[in-house]
Amino acid sequence: EPEVTQTPSHQVTQMGQEVILRCVPISNHLYFYWYRQILGQKVEFLVSFYNNEISEKSEIFDDQFSVERPDGSNFTLKIRSTKLEDSAMYFCASSDSSPPRDEQFFGPGTRLTVL
Amino acid sequence: AQTVTQSQPEMSVQEAETVTLSCTYDTSESDYYLFWYKQPPSRQMILVIRQEAYKQQNATENRFSVNFQKAAKSFSLKISDSQLGDAAMYFCACTQGGSEKLVFGKGTKLTVNP
């Protein structure tokens, strides 16, 4: 069964450094998402992406964040200058038809640790 | 703003018995959707069950069913004949018509005892 994959599973970085988190959505999906979960807190929506542009974003998704679909398979989240409070689990998700009715398929997550 | 509350951080159940996980939500919209996601240890979240707010009938998926009380804004998940593989974090989530984002509760960790 097709799955969303994410790399790396764990990323450690120094404060102020740029990080790129990578996701490979399910191949025929058209809608892509990033969520994050700070330890002990709720899973929070960051951004949704459709037709090569951001369709919705949260207040968390400020100028330090960007998303890109550089080719037909990858979907990336870039954090330009990481802060300590960016330490979290980052989940990518995808769906094949118009949300919110339809299921979002989640990846296993990337644990980001900012030192 | 939408909020989702899961008041049970942890629950446990004996194998083959029934357990109910609670969830309440708040939304000002009339068009919304409710979901239960399961996250086994070190695995991705998978959808367990979905309920459209406009449907009065409670959704069921095999051993999983919901009790959707729209007036009370309550959406509990019942797991019947619990199995060891049901052990996981369970997240309740809500999304509004016209929006793509899922709003999650904090999750309930379910332990299944043999």
PDB file of C-alpha atoms in Angstrom:
ATOM      1  CA  GLU A   1       0.000   0.000   0.000  1.00  0.00           C
ATOM      2  CA  PRO A   2       1.421   3.432  -0.899  1.00  0.00           C
ATOM      3  CA  GLU A   3       2.721   5.489   1.992  1.00  0.00           C
ATOM      4  CA  VAL A   4       3.974   8.996   2.624  1.00  0.00           C
ATOM      5  CA  THR A   5       7.676   8.927   3.451  1.00  0.00           C
ATOM      6  CA  GLN A   6       9.796  11.540   5.217  1.00  0.00           C
ATOM      7  CA  THR A   7      13.525  12.078   5.526  1.00  0.00           C
ATOM      8  CA  PRO A   8      15.436  12.328   7.704  1.00  0.00           C
ATOM      9  CA  SER A   9      13.748  10.649  10.647  1.00  0.00           C
ATOM     10  CA  HIS A  10      15.767  12.804  13.049  1.00  0.00           C
ATOM     11  CA  GLN A  11      17.557  16.076  12.340  1.00  0.00           C
ATOM     12  CA  VAL A  12      19.772  17.876  14.833  1.00  0.00           C
ATOM     13  CA  THR A  13      20.819  21.439  14.037  1.00  0.00           C
ATOM     14  CA  GLN A  14      22.292  24.499  15.658  1.00  0.00           C
ATOM     15  CA  MET A  15      20.151  27.555  16.326  1.00  0.00           C
ATOM     16  CA  GLY A  16      20.252  29.934  13.381  1.00  0.00           C
ATOM     17  CA  GLN A  17      20.955  27.244  10.811  1.00  0.00           C
ATOM     18  CA  GLU A  18      18.710  26.448   7.869  1.00  0.00           C
ATOM     19  CA  VAL A  19      17.049  23.052   7.661  1.00  0.00           C
ATOM     20  CA  ILE A  20      15.120  21.350   4.898  1.00  0.00           C
ATOM     21  CA  LEU A  21      12.715  18.582   5.758  1.00  0.00           C
ATOM     22  CA  ARG A  22      11.761  16.284   2.931  1.00  0.00           C
ATOM     23  CA  CYS A  23       8.607  14.398   2.148  1.00  0.00           C
ATOM     24  CA  VAL A  24       7.542  12.120  -0.666  1.00  0.00           C
ATOM     25  CA  PRO A  25       3.736  12.181  -0.851  1.00  0.00           C
ATOM     26  CA  ILE A  26       1.675   9.380  -2.343  1.00  0.00           C
ATOM     27  CA  SER A  27       2.227   9.581  -6.084  1.00  0.00           C
ATOM     28  CA  ASN A  28      -1.229  10.516  -7.399  1.00  0.00           C
ATOM     29  CA  HIS A  29      -2.031  12.931  -4.595  1.00  0.00           C
ATOM     30  CA  LEU A  30      -2.586  16.609  -5.303  1.00  0.00           C
ATOM     31  CA  TYR A  31      -2.887  18.228  -1.876  1.00  0.00           C
ATOM     32  CA  PHE A  32       0.045  18.454   0.506  1.00  0.00           C
ATOM     33  CA  TYR A  33       0.359  19.540   4.123  1.00  0.00           C
ATOM     34  CA  TRP A  34       2.810  20.132   6.918  1.00  0.00           C
ATOM     35  CA  TYR A  35       1.936  19.816  10.591  1.00  0.00           C
ATOM     36  CA  ARG A  36       4.109  19.934  13.666  1.00  0.00           C
ATOM     37  CA  GLN A  37       3.880  18.634  17.216  1.00  0.00           C
ATOM     38  CA  ILE A  38       5.941  20.189  19.977  1.00  0.00           C
ATOM     39  CA  LEU A  39       6.609  17.634  22.713  1.00  0.00           C
ATOM     40  CA  GLY A  40       3.602  17.316  24.997  1.00  0.00           C
ATOM     41  CA  GLN A  41       1.428  19.568  22.874  1.00  0.00           C
ATOM     42  CA  LYS A  42      -1.156  19.172  20.144  1.00  0.00           C
ATOM     43  CA  VAL A  43      -0.449  18.462  16.511  1.00  0.00           C
ATOM     44  CA  GLU A  44      -0.705  21.860  14.804  1.00  0.00           C
ATOM     45  CA  PHE A  45      -1.379  22.726  11.180  1.00  0.00           C
ATOM     46  CA  LEU A  46       1.333  24.720   9.425  1.00  0.00           C
ATOM     47  CA  VAL A  47       0.492  24.921   5.731  1.00  0.00           C
ATOM     48  CA  SER A  48      -1.358  23.363   2.839  1.00  0.00           C
ATOM     49  CA  PHE A  49      -0.190  23.350  -0.767  1.00  0.00           C
ATOM     50  CA  TYR A  50      -2.061  22.731  -3.975  1.00  0.00           C
ATOM     51  CA  ASN A  51      -1.327  23.414  -7.631  1.00  0.00           C
ATOM     52  CA  ASN A  52       2.143  24.739  -6.792  1.00  0.00           C
ATOM     53  CA  GLU A  53       1.002  27.341  -4.351  1.00  0.00           C
ATOM     54  CA  ILE A  54       0.127  27.727  -0.711  1.00  0.00           C
ATOM     55  CA  SER A  55      -3.615  27.382  -0.271  1.00  0.00           C
ATOM     56  CA  GLU A  56      -3.818  27.912   3.478  1.00  0.00           C
ATOM     57  CA  LYS A  57      -1.350  28.658   6.262  1.00  0.00           C
ATOM     58  CA  SER A  58      -1.436  29.151   9.996  1.00  0.00           C
ATOM     59  CA  GLU A  59      -0.046  32.029  12.022  1.00  0.00           C
ATOM     60  CA  ILE A  60       2.879  29.772  12.934  1.00  0.00           C
ATOM     61  CA  PHE A  61       3.962  29.698   9.295  1.00  0.00           C
ATOM     62  CA  ASP A  62       5.819  32.995   9.201  1.00  0.00           C
ATOM     63  CA  ASP A  63       8.545  34.292   6.895  1.00  0.00           C
ATOM     64  CA  GLN A  64      11.037  31.834   8.366  1.00  0.00           C
ATOM     65  CA  PHE A  65       9.137  28.967   6.769  1.00  0.00           C
ATOM     66  CA  SER A  66       8.733  28.070   3.128  1.00  0.00           C
ATOM     67  CA  VAL A  67       7.486  25.097   1.171  1.00  0.00           C
ATOM     68  CA  GLU A  68       8.337  23.848  -2.247  1.00  0.00           C
ATOM     69  CA  ARG A  69       7.575  21.031  -4.620  1.00  0.00           C
ATOM     70  CA  PRO A  70      10.860  21.052  -6.531  1.00  0.00           C
ATOM     71  CA  ASP A  71       9.997  18.122  -8.764  1.00  0.00           C
ATOM     72  CA  GLY A  72       7.114  15.739  -9.355  1.00  0.00           C
ATOM     73  CA  SER A  73       7.710  13.697  -6.243  1.00  0.00           C
ATOM     74  CA  ASN A  74       9.203  15.696  -3.359  1.00  0.00           C
ATOM     75  CA  PHE A  75       7.565  18.228  -1.063  1.00  0.00           C
ATOM     76  CA  THR A  76       9.878  20.176   1.226  1.00  0.00           C
ATOM     77  CA  LEU A  77       9.611  22.398   4.271  1.00  0.00           C
ATOM     78  CA  LYS A  78      12.455  24.869   4.798  1.00  0.00           C
ATOM     79  CA  ILE A  79      13.114  26.718   8.018  1.00  0.00           C
ATOM     80  CA  ARG A  80      15.502  29.555   7.225  1.00  0.00           C
ATOM     81  CA  SER A  81      16.971  30.338  10.625  1.00  0.00           C
ATOM     82  CA  THR A  82      15.988  27.808  13.237  1.00  0.00           C
ATOM     83  CA  LYS A  83      15.047  28.782  16.763  1.00  0.00           C
ATOM     84  CA  LEU A  84      15.004  26.641  19.887  1.00  0.00           C
ATOM     85  CA  GLU A  85      11.206  26.685  19.811  1.00  0.00           C
ATOM     86  CA  ASP A  86      11.206  25.060  16.367  1.00  0.00           C
ATOM     87  CA  SER A  87      12.178  21.790  18.025  1.00  0.00           C
ATOM     88  CA  ALA A  88       9.256  19.493  17.285  1.00  0.00           C
ATOM     89  CA  MET A  89       8.036  16.516  15.313  1.00  0.00           C
ATOM     90  CA  TYR A  90       7.136  17.597  11.769  1.00  0.00           C
ATOM     91  CA  PHE A  91       4.551  15.584   9.869  1.00  0.00           C
ATOM     92  CA  CYS A  92       3.914  15.698   6.168  1.00  0.00           C
ATOM     93  CA  ALA A  93       0.534  14.604   4.773  1.00  0.00           C
ATOM     94  CA  SER A  94      -1.121  14.303   1.399  1.00  0.00           C
ATOM     95  CA  SER A  95      -4.580  13.684  -0.009  1.00  0.00           C
ATOM     96  CA  ASP A  96      -5.853  12.895  -3.451  1.00  0.00           C
ATOM     97  CA  SER A  97      -8.971  15.014  -3.587  1.00  0.00           C
ATOM     98  CA  SER A  98     -10.570  18.058  -2.219  1.00  0.00           C
ATOM     99  CA  PRO A  99     -10.319  18.407   1.514  1.00  0.00           C
ATOM    100  CA  PRO A 100     -11.685  18.415   4.086  1.00  0.00           C
ATOM    101  CA  ARG A 101     -13.921  15.529   3.239  1.00  0.00           C
ATOM    102  CA  ASP A 102     -11.166  13.187   2.339  1.00  0.00           C
ATOM    103  CA  GLU A 103      -8.516  11.463   4.303  1.00  0.00           C
ATOM    104  CA  GLN A 104      -5.119  13.008   4.779  1.00  0.00           C
ATOM    105  CA  PHE A 105      -2.389  10.370   4.700  1.00  0.00           C
ATOM    106  CA  PHE A 106       0.421  11.112   7.122  1.00  0.00           C
ATOM    107  CA  GLY A 107       4.110  10.338   7.026  1.00  0.00           C
ATOM    108  CA  PRO A 108       6.024   8.988  10.048  1.00  0.00           C
ATOM    109  CA  GLY A 109       7.451  12.399  10.890  1.00  0.00           C
ATOM    110  CA  THR A 110      10.855  14.060  11.223  1.00  0.00           C
ATOM    111  CA  ARG A 111      12.021  14.881  14.716  1.00  0.00           C
ATOM    112  CA  LEU A 112      13.824  18.239  14.597  1.00  0.00           C
ATOM    113  CA  THR A 113      16.072  19.130  17.503  1.00  0.00           C
ATOM    114  CA  VAL A 114      17.462  22.659  17.615  1.00  0.00           C
ATOM    115  CA  LEU A 115      20.415  23.156  19.979  1.00  0.00           C
TER     116      LEU A 115
ATOM    117  CA  ALA B   1     -11.663  29.312  16.257  1.00  0.00           C
ATOM    118  CA  GLN B   2     -12.033  25.588  16.319  1.00  0.00           C
ATOM    119  CA  THR B   3     -10.881  23.659  19.354  1.00  0.00           C
ATOM    120  CA  VAL B   4     -10.781  19.940  20.072  1.00  0.00           C
ATOM    121  CA  THR B   5     -10.467  18.567  23.596  1.00  0.00           C
ATOM    122  CA  GLN B   6      -9.574  15.048  24.652  1.00  0.00           C
ATOM    123  CA  SER B   7      -9.907  14.841  28.410  1.00  0.00           C
ATOM    124  CA  GLN B   8      -8.344  11.394  28.859  1.00  0.00           C
ATOM    125  CA  PRO B   9      -4.548  11.456  28.445  1.00  0.00           C
ATOM    126  CA  GLU B  10      -4.399   7.696  29.003  1.00  0.00           C
ATOM    127  CA  MET B  11      -6.841   4.797  28.973  1.00  0.00           C
ATOM    128  CA  SER B  12      -6.449   1.069  29.346  1.00  0.00           C
ATOM    129  CA  VAL B  13      -8.642  -1.866  28.394  1.00  0.00           C
ATOM    130  CA  GLN B  14      -8.503  -5.618  28.682  1.00  0.00           C
ATOM    131  CA  GLU B  15      -8.188  -7.558  25.471  1.00  0.00           C
ATOM    132  CA  ALA B  16     -11.625  -8.447  24.028  1.00  0.00           C
ATOM    133  CA  GLU B  17     -13.386  -5.765  26.053  1.00  0.00           C
ATOM    134  CA  THR B  18     -14.860  -2.437  24.964  1.00  0.00           C
ATOM    135  CA  VAL B  19     -13.421   0.996  25.563  1.00  0.00           C
ATOM    136  CA  THR B  20     -14.718   4.486  24.803  1.00  0.00           C
ATOM    137  CA  LEU B  21     -12.453   7.450  24.143  1.00  0.00           C
ATOM    138  CA  SER B  22     -13.922  10.903  24.660  1.00  0.00           C
ATOM    139  CA  CYS B  23     -13.671  13.980  22.487  1.00  0.00           C
ATOM    140  CA  THR B  24     -15.424  17.315  22.542  1.00  0.00           C
ATOM    141  CA  TYR B  25     -15.053  20.063  20.000  1.00  0.00           C
ATOM    142  CA  ASP B  26     -16.097  23.607  19.428  1.00  0.00           C
ATOM    143  CA  THR B  27     -16.793  25.206  16.087  1.00  0.00           C
ATOM    144  CA  SER B  28     -19.002  28.018  14.894  1.00  0.00           C
ATOM    145  CA  GLU B  29     -19.468  26.411  11.485  1.00  0.00           C
ATOM    146  CA  SER B  30     -22.409  24.224  10.496  1.00  0.00           C
ATOM    147  CA  ASP B  31     -20.384  22.382   7.853  1.00  0.00           C
ATOM    148  CA  TYR B  32     -17.587  20.391   9.447  1.00  0.00           C
ATOM    149  CA  TYR B  33     -16.042  16.953   9.594  1.00  0.00           C
ATOM    150  CA  LEU B  34     -14.757  14.906  12.489  1.00  0.00           C
ATOM    151  CA  PHE B  35     -12.051  12.284  12.459  1.00  0.00           C
ATOM    152  CA  TRP B  36     -10.328   9.787  14.700  1.00  0.00           C
ATOM    153  CA  TYR B  37      -6.727   9.018  13.825  1.00  0.00           C
ATOM    154  CA  LYS B  38      -4.619   6.241  15.327  1.00  0.00           C
ATOM    155  CA  GLN B  39      -0.851   6.470  15.745  1.00  0.00           C
ATOM    156  CA  PRO B  40       0.820   3.188  16.730  1.00  0.00           C
ATOM    157  CA  PRO B  41       4.251   3.468  18.381  1.00  0.00           C
ATOM    158  CA  SER B  42       6.843   4.736  15.895  1.00  0.00           C
ATOM    159  CA  ARG B  43       4.356   4.561  13.031  1.00  0.00           C
ATOM    160  CA  GLN B  44       2.402   7.108  11.067  1.00  0.00           C
ATOM    161  CA  MET B  45      -1.068   8.317  11.884  1.00  0.00           C
ATOM    162  CA  ILE B  46      -3.799   6.465  10.057  1.00  0.00           C
ATOM    163  CA  LEU B  47      -7.451   7.329   9.759  1.00  0.00           C
ATOM    164  CA  VAL B  48      -9.743   5.162  11.866  1.00  0.00           C
ATOM    165  CA  ILE B  49     -13.123   6.702  11.204  1.00  0.00           C
ATOM    166  CA  ARG B  50     -14.741   9.852   9.826  1.00  0.00           C
ATOM    167  CA  GLN B  51     -18.067  11.580  10.490  1.00  0.00           C
ATOM    168  CA  GLU B  52     -19.720  14.289   8.440  1.00  0.00           C
ATOM    169  CA  ALA B  53     -21.563  16.729  10.692  1.00  0.00           C
ATOM    170  CA  TYR B  54     -24.622  16.808   8.453  1.00  0.00           C
ATOM    171  CA  LYS B  55     -25.139  13.067   8.832  1.00  0.00           C
ATOM    172  CA  GLN B  56     -27.177  12.051  11.828  1.00  0.00           C
ATOM    173  CA  GLN B  57     -26.220   8.396  11.613  1.00  0.00           C
ATOM    174  CA  ASN B  58     -23.144   7.451  13.616  1.00  0.00           C
ATOM    175  CA  ALA B  59     -20.252   6.179  11.517  1.00  0.00           C
ATOM    176  CA  THR B  60     -19.011   2.626  12.013  1.00  0.00           C
ATOM    177  CA  GLU B  61     -15.961   0.780  10.690  1.00  0.00           C
ATOM    178  CA  ASN B  62     -15.877  -2.844  11.801  1.00  0.00           C
ATOM    179  CA  ARG B  63     -15.032  -2.796  15.528  1.00  0.00           C
ATOM    180  CA  PHE B  64     -14.853   1.007  15.631  1.00  0.00           C
ATOM    181  CA  SER B  65     -17.891   3.215  16.013  1.00  0.00           C
ATOM    182  CA  VAL B  66     -18.600   6.755  17.077  1.00  0.00           C
ATOM    183  CA  ASN B  67     -21.206   8.365  19.260  1.00  0.00           C
ATOM    184  CA  PHE B  68     -21.779  11.735  17.603  1.00  0.00           C
ATOM    185  CA  GLN B  69     -23.816  14.088  19.764  1.00  0.00           C
ATOM    186  CA  LYS B  70     -24.058  17.239  17.680  1.00  0.00           C
ATOM    187  CA  ALA B  71     -25.890  19.411  20.191  1.00  0.00           C
ATOM    188  CA  ALA B  72     -23.389  18.516  22.900  1.00  0.00           C
ATOM    189  CA  LYS B  73     -20.462  18.808  20.439  1.00  0.00           C
ATOM    190  CA  SER B  74     -19.268  15.409  21.494  1.00  0.00           C
ATOM    191  CA  PHE B  75     -17.616  12.770  19.305  1.00  0.00           C
ATOM    192  CA  SER B  76     -16.545   9.685  21.227  1.00  0.00           C
ATOM    193  CA  LEU B  77     -14.886   6.591  19.762  1.00  0.00           C
ATOM    194  CA  LYS B  78     -15.935   3.125  20.858  1.00  0.00           C
ATOM    195  CA  ILE B  79     -13.607   0.205  20.245  1.00  0.00           C
ATOM    196  CA  SER B  80     -15.283  -3.173  20.635  1.00  0.00           C
ATOM    197  CA  ASP B  81     -13.515  -6.486  21.151  1.00  0.00           C
ATOM    198  CA  SER B  82     -10.220  -4.688  21.768  1.00  0.00           C
ATOM    199  CA  GLN B  83      -7.102  -6.289  20.317  1.00  0.00           C
ATOM    200  CA  LEU B  84      -3.447  -5.915  21.234  1.00  0.00           C
ATOM    201  CA  GLY B  85      -2.904  -4.135  17.908  1.00  0.00           C
ATOM    202  CA  ASP B  86      -5.301  -1.391  18.977  1.00  0.00           C
ATOM    203  CA  ALA B  87      -2.686  -0.072  21.406  1.00  0.00           C
ATOM    204  CA  ALA B  88      -1.749   3.395  20.129  1.00  0.00           C
ATOM    205  CA  MET B  89      -2.239   7.125  20.517  1.00  0.00           C
ATOM    206  CA  TYR B  90      -5.673   8.157  19.339  1.00  0.00           C
ATOM    207  CA  PHE B  91      -6.236  11.669  18.070  1.00  0.00           C
ATOM    208  CA  CYS B  92      -9.583  13.318  17.573  1.00  0.00           C
ATOM    209  CA  ALA B  93      -9.600  15.984  14.857  1.00  0.00           C
ATOM    210  CA  CYS B  94     -11.993  18.403  13.231  1.00  0.00           C
ATOM    211  CA  THR B  95     -12.023  20.395  10.045  1.00  0.00           C
ATOM    212  CA  GLN B  96     -14.458  22.929   8.724  1.00  0.00           C
ATOM    213  CA  GLY B  97     -15.992  23.064   5.286  1.00  0.00           C
ATOM    214  CA  GLY B  98     -13.915  25.398   3.167  1.00  0.00           C
ATOM    215  CA  SER B  99     -10.755  24.785   5.168  1.00  0.00           C
ATOM    216  CA  GLU B 100      -8.076  22.178   4.643  1.00  0.00           C
ATOM    217  CA  LYS B 101      -6.535  22.164   8.066  1.00  0.00           C
ATOM    218  CA  LEU B 102      -7.143  19.497  10.659  1.00  0.00           C
ATOM    219  CA  VAL B 103      -7.433  20.748  14.229  1.00  0.00           C
ATOM    220  CA  PHE B 104      -6.311  18.054  16.641  1.00  0.00           C
ATOM    221  CA  GLY B 105      -6.875  17.182  20.259  1.00  0.00           C
ATOM    222  CA  LYS B 106      -3.913  16.289  22.475  1.00  0.00           C
ATOM    223  CA  GLY B 107      -4.483  12.593  22.078  1.00  0.00           C
ATOM    224  CA  THR B 108      -5.333   9.625  24.294  1.00  0.00           C
ATOM    225  CA  LYS B 109      -2.818   6.852  24.820  1.00  0.00           C
ATOM    226  CA  LEU B 110      -4.621   3.514  24.775  1.00  0.00           C
ATOM    227  CA  THR B 111      -3.040   0.470  26.391  1.00  0.00           C
ATOM    228  CA  VAL B 112      -4.507  -2.966  25.731  1.00  0.00           C
ATOM    229  CA  ASN B 113      -3.775  -5.517  28.436  1.00  0.00           C
ATOM    230  CA  PRO B 114      -3.618  -9.209  27.536  1.00  0.00           C
TER     231      PRO B 114
END
